Short mmCIF file of C-alpha atoms and ligand atoms in Angstrom, two decimals:
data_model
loop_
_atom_site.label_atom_id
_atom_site.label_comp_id
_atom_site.label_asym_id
_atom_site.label_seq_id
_atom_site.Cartn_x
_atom_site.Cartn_y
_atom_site.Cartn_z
CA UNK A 1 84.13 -121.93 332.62
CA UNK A 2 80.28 -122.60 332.45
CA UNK A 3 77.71 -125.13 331.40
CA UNK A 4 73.97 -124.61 330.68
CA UNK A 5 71.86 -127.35 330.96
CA UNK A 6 69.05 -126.00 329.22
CA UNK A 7 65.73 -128.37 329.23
CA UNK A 8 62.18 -127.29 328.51
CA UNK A 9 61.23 -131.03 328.92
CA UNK A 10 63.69 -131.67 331.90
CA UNK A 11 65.59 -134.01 333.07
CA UNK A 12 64.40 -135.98 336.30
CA UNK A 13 65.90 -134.61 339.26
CA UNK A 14 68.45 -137.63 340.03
CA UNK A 15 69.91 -136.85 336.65
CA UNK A 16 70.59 -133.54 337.51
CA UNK A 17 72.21 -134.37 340.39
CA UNK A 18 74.33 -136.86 338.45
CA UNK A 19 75.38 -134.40 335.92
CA UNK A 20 76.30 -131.32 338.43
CA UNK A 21 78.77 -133.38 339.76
CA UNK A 22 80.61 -134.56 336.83
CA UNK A 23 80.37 -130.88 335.74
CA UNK A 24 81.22 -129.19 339.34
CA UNK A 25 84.06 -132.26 340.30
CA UNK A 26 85.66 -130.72 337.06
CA UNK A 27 86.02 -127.34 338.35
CA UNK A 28 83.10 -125.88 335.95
CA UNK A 29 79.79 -123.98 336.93
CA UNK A 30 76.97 -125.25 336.05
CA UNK A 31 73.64 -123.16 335.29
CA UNK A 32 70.42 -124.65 334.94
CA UNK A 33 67.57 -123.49 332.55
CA UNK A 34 64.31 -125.69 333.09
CA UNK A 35 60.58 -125.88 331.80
CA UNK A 36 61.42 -122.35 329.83
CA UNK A 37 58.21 -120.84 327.48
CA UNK A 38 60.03 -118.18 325.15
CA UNK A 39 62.69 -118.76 323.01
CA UNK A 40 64.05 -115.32 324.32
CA UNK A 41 64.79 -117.26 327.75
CA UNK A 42 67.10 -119.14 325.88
CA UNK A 43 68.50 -116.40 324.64
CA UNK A 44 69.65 -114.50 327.69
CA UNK A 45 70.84 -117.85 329.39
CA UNK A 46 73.32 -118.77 326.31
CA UNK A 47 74.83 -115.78 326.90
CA UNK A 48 78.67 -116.06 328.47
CA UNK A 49 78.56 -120.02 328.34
CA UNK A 50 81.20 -122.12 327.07
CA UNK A 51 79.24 -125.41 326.91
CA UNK A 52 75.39 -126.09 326.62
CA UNK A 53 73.65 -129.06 327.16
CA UNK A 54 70.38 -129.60 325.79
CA UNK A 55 67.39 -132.45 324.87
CA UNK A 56 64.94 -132.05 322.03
CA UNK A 57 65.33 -127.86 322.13
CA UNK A 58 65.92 -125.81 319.37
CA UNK A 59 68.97 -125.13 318.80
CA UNK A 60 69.11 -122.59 316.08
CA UNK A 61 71.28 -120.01 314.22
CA UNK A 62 69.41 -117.44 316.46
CA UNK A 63 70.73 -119.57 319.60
CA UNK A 64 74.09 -119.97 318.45
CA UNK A 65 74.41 -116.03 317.83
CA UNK A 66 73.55 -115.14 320.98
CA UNK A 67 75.72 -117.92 322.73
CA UNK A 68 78.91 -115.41 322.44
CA UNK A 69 81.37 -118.10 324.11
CA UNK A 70 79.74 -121.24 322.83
CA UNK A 71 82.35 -124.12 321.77
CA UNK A 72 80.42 -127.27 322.47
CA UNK A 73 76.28 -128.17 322.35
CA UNK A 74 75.81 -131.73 323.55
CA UNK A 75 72.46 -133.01 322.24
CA UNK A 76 72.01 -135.47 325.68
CA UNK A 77 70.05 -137.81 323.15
CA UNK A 78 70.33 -139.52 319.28
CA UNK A 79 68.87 -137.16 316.80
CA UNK A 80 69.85 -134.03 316.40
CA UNK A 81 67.73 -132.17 314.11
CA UNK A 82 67.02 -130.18 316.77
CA UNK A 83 70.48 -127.74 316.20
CA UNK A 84 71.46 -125.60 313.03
CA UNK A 85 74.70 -127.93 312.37
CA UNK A 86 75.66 -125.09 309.87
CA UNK A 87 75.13 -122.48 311.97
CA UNK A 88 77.47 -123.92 314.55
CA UNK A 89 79.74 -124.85 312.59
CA UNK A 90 80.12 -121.34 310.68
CA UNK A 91 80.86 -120.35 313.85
CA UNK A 92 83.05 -122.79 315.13
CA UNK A 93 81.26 -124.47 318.09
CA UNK A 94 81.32 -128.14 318.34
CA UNK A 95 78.01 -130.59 318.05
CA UNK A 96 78.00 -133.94 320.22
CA UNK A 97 74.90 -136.65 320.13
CA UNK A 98 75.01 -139.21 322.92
CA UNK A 99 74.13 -142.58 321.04
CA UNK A 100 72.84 -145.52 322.61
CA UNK A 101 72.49 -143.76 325.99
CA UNK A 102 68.53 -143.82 326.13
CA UNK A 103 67.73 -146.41 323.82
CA UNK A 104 66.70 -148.76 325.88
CA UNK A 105 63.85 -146.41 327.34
CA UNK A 106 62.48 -145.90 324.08
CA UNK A 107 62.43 -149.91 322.86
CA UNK A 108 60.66 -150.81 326.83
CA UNK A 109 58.08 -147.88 325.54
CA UNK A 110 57.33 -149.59 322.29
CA UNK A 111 56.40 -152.48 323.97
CA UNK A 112 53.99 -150.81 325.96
CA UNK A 113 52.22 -149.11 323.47
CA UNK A 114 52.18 -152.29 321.21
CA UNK A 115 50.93 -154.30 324.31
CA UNK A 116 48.22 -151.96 325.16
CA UNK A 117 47.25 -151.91 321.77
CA UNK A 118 47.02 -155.56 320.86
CA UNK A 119 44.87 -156.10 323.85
CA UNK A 120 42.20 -153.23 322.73
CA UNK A 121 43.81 -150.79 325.03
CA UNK A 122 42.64 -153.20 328.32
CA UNK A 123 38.84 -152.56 327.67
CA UNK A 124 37.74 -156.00 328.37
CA UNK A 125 37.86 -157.25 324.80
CA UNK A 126 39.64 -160.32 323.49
CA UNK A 127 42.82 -158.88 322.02
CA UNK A 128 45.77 -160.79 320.06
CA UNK A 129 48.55 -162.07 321.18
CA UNK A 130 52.26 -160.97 319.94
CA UNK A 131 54.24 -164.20 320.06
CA UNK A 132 54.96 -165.34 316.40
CA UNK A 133 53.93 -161.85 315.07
CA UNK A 134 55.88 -160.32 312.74
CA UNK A 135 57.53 -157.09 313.50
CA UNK A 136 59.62 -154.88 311.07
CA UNK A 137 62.20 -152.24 312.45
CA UNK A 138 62.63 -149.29 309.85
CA UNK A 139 66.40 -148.84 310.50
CA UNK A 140 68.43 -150.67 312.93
CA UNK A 141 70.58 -148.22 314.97
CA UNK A 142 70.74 -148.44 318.86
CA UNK A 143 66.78 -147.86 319.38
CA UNK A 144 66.28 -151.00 317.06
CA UNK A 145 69.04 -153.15 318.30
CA UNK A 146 66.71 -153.28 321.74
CA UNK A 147 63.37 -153.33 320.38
CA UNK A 148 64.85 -156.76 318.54
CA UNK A 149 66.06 -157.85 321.51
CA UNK A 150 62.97 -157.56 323.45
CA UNK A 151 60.90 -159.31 320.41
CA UNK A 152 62.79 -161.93 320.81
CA UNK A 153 61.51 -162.27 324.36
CA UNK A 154 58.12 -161.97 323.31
CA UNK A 155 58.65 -165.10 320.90
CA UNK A 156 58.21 -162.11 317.70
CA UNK A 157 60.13 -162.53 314.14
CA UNK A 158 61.86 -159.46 313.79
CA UNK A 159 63.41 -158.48 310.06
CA UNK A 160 64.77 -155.33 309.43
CA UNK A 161 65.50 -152.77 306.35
CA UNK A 162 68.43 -150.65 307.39
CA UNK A 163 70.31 -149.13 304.00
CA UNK A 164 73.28 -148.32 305.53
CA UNK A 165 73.62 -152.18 306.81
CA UNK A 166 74.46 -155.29 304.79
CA UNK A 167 72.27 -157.92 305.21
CA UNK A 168 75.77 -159.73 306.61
CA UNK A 169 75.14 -157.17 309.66
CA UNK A 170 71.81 -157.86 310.35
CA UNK A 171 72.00 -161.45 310.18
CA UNK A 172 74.63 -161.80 312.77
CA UNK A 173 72.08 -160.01 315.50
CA UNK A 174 69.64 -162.84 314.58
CA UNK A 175 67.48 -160.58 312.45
CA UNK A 176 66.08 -161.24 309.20
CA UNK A 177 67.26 -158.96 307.00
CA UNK A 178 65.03 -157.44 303.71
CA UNK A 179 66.21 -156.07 300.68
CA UNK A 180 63.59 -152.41 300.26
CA UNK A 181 61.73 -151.10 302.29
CA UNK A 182 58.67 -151.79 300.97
CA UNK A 183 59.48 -155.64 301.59
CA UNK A 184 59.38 -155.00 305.18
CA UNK A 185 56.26 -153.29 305.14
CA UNK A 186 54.71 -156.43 302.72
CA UNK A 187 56.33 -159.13 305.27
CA UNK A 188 55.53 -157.28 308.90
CA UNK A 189 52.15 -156.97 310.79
CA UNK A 190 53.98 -154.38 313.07
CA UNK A 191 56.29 -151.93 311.82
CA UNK A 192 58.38 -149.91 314.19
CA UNK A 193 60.22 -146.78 312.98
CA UNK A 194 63.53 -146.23 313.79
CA UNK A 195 64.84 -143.58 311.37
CA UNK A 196 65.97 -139.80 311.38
CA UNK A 197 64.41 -137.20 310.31
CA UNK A 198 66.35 -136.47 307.40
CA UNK A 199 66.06 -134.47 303.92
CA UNK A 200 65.60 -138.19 302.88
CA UNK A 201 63.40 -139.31 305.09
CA UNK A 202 60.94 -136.27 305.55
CA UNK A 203 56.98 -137.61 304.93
CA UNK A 204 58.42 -140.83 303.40
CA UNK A 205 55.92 -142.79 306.14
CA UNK A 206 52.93 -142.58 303.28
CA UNK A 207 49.90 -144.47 301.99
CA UNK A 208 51.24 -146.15 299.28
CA UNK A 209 53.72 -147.83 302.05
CA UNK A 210 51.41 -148.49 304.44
CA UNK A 211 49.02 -150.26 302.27
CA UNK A 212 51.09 -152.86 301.72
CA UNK A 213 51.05 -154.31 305.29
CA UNK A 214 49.44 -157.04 306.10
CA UNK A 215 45.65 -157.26 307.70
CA UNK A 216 45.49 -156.00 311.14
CA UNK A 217 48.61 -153.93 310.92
CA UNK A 218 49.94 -151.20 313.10
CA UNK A 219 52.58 -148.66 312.61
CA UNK A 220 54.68 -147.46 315.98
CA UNK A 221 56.24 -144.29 315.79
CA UNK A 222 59.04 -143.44 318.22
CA UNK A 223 61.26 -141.16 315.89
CA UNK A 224 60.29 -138.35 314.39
CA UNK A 225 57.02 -136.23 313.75
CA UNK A 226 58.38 -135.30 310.47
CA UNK A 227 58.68 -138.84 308.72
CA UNK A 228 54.84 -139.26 308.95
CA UNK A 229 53.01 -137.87 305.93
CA UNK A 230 50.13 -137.04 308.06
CA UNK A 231 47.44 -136.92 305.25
CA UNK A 232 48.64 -140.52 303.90
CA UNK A 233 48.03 -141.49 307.55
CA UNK A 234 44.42 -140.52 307.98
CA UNK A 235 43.78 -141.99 304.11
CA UNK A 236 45.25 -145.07 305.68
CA UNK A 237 42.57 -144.97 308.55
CA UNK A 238 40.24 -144.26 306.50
CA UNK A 239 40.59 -146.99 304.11
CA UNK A 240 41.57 -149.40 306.40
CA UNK A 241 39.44 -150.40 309.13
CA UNK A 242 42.14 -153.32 310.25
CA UNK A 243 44.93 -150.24 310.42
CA UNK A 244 45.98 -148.93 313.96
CA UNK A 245 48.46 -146.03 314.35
CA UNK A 246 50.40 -145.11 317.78
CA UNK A 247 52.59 -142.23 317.99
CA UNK A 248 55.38 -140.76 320.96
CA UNK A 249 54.77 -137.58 318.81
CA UNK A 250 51.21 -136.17 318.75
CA UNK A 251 50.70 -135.48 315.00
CA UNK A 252 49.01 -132.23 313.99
CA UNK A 253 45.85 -133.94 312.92
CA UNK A 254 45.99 -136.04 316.26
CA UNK A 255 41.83 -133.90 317.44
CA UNK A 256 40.07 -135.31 314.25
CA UNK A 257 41.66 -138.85 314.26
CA UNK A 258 41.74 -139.20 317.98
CA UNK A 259 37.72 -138.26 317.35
CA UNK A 260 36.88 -140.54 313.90
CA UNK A 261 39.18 -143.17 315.48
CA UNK A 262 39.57 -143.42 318.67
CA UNK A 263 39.92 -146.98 319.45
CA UNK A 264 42.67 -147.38 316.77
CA UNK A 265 45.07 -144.51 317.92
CA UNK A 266 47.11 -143.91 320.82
CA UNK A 267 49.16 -140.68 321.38
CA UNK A 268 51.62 -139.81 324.48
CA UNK A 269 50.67 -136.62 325.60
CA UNK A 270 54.81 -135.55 325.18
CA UNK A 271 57.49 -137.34 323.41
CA UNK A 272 58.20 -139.93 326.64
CA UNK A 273 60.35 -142.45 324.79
CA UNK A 274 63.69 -140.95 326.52
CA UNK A 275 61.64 -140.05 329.89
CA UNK A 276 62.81 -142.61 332.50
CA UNK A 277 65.27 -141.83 334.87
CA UNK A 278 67.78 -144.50 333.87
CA UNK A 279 67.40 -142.97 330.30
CA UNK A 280 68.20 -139.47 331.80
CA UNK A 281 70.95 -140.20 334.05
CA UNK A 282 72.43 -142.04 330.91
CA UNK A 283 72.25 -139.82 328.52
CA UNK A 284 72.89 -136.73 330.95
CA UNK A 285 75.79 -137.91 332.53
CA UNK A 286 77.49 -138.74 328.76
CA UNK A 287 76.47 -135.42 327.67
CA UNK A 288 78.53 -133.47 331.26
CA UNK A 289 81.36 -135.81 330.63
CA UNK A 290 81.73 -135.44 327.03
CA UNK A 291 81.33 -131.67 327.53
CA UNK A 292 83.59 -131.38 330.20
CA UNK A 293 86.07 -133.54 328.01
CA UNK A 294 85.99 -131.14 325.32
CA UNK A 295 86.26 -128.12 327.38
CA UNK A 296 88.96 -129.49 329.61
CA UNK A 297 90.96 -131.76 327.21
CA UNK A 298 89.99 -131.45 323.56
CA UNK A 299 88.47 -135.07 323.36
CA UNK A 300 85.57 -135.04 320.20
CA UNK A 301 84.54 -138.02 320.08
CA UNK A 302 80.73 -138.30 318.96
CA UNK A 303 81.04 -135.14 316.99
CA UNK A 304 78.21 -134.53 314.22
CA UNK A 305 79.99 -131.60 312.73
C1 3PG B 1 66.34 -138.81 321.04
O1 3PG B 1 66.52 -138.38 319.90
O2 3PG B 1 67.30 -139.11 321.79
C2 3PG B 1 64.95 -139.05 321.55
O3 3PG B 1 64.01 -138.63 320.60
C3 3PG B 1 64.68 -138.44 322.91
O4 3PG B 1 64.42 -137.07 322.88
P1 3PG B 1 64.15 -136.25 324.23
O5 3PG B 1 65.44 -136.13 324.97
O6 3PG B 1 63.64 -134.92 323.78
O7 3PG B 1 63.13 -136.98 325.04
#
């Protein structure tokens, strides 16, 4: 029996370690496919595995052809738009997410970004101050649940617009719940994003949202690429001089705004929210031992499909 990790944005090395012995004490070979540049790489190394583990790579029907004894992808992460569900499942291989596991990772690197931006990204300007802010999380899965927490710290108020939660739910984590989403955007000088990319949720992050935050607003985006309507982003800059934008996923007009704007954006050069090694061990050692689970003993739990 064999696993593939395969990672083009690997895992640090600790995690590795952490996973090959899960994998190995279980009496399964593991094979390792790191910092690959052709799809076709991940091609040949599907080939003859029973279980792959992977992080943001695509996972298509392409992939899942050439994977001839593929019966489990574990997505060591939260969203998994990254993998044809369809695809596997028309071929009967299992999908896993591991929630929660690097959550924490991503809230800390919210609060980094929003720190460094508050305070004119350090450049010996007076900045503001986030205590008594307001702060809006768009959703409020795992990734929310610890940006909250660390608001808290920070003396924020946090509300949240989750539609999948009553307002019941929220309430009892000491959030203020709002009814739309447009209230949140109305109520909260900083707006964190927390949502999937979804058929739903696809360029929904647009102008006529964003206008309606407050003076001195700024939008933190630690989810998806996709959920940004990019040109609604640079009106927003555009018409609003108060309006700062920071982004774990470089959009595709990051050159011109970085260049019209470039005290008011902020970029990671990767997606980073998950990279810590705590994050990686997490999420890495879930993904071995839920893939080792299902190969070994049939157990499915966190299946997406
Ligand atoms: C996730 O969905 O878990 C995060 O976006 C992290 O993705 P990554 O593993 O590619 O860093």
């Amino acid at each position: 029996m064999k696993i593939l990790i395969a990672t083009e944005k690997p895992f640090a090395a600790v995690a590795v370690t952490d996973m090959r012995k899960v994998i190995e004490d279980a009496g399964v070979e593991l094979l390792l496919l790191e910092k690959y540049q052709q799809k076709q790489e991940l091609l040949d190394a599907v080939k003859g595995v029973d279980g792959l583990i992977i992080r943001s790579d695509i996972v298509d029907a392409d992939v899942i052809e050439a994977a001839d004894s593929l019966k489990i992808i574990v997505r060591a992460g939260a969203g998994y738009d990254n993998i044809d569900l369809k695809a596997a499942s028309s071929k009967g291989v299992v999908v896993m997410n591991t929630p929660g596991q690097n959550a924490n990772a991503v809230a800390e690197m919210v609060f980094g970004m929003l720190v460094m931006m508050a305070r004119n990204r350090f450049d010996g300007s007076s900045g503001t101050e986030l205590k008594d802010k307001t702060i809006g999380l768009h959703a409020y899965g795992n990734v929310s649940r610890n940006v909250a927490r660390i608001a808290k710290g920070f003396g924020m108020k946090v509300y949240a617009y989750d539609p999948f939660l009553t307002a019941q739910q929220i309430e009892a984590e000491g959030v203020i719940p709002v009814s739309s989403v447009e209230e949140l955007y109305k109520v909260c000088q900083y707006v964190s994003l927390h949502i999937p990319a979804t058929p739903q949720t696809v360029r929904s992050i647009n102008y006529d949202l964003l206008s309606l935050m407050p003076k001195g607003a700024t939008l933190i985006n630690t989810a998806r690429k996709e959920v940004i309507d990019e040109e609604g982003i640079a009106k927003m800059m555009e018409n609003r001089p108060d309006f700062l934008y920071v982004s774990d996923i470089v959009p595709a007009n990051a050159e011109m705004l970085k260049e019209k704007y470039p005290q008011r954006i902020f970029f990671t050069p990767k997606k980073m929210g998950a990279q810590t090694k705590e994050a990686n061990s997490n999420a890495g050692i879930a993904a071995a031992r839920q893939s080792v689970g299902f190969l070994k003993d049939g157990i499915d739990k966190f299946r997406l499909n």
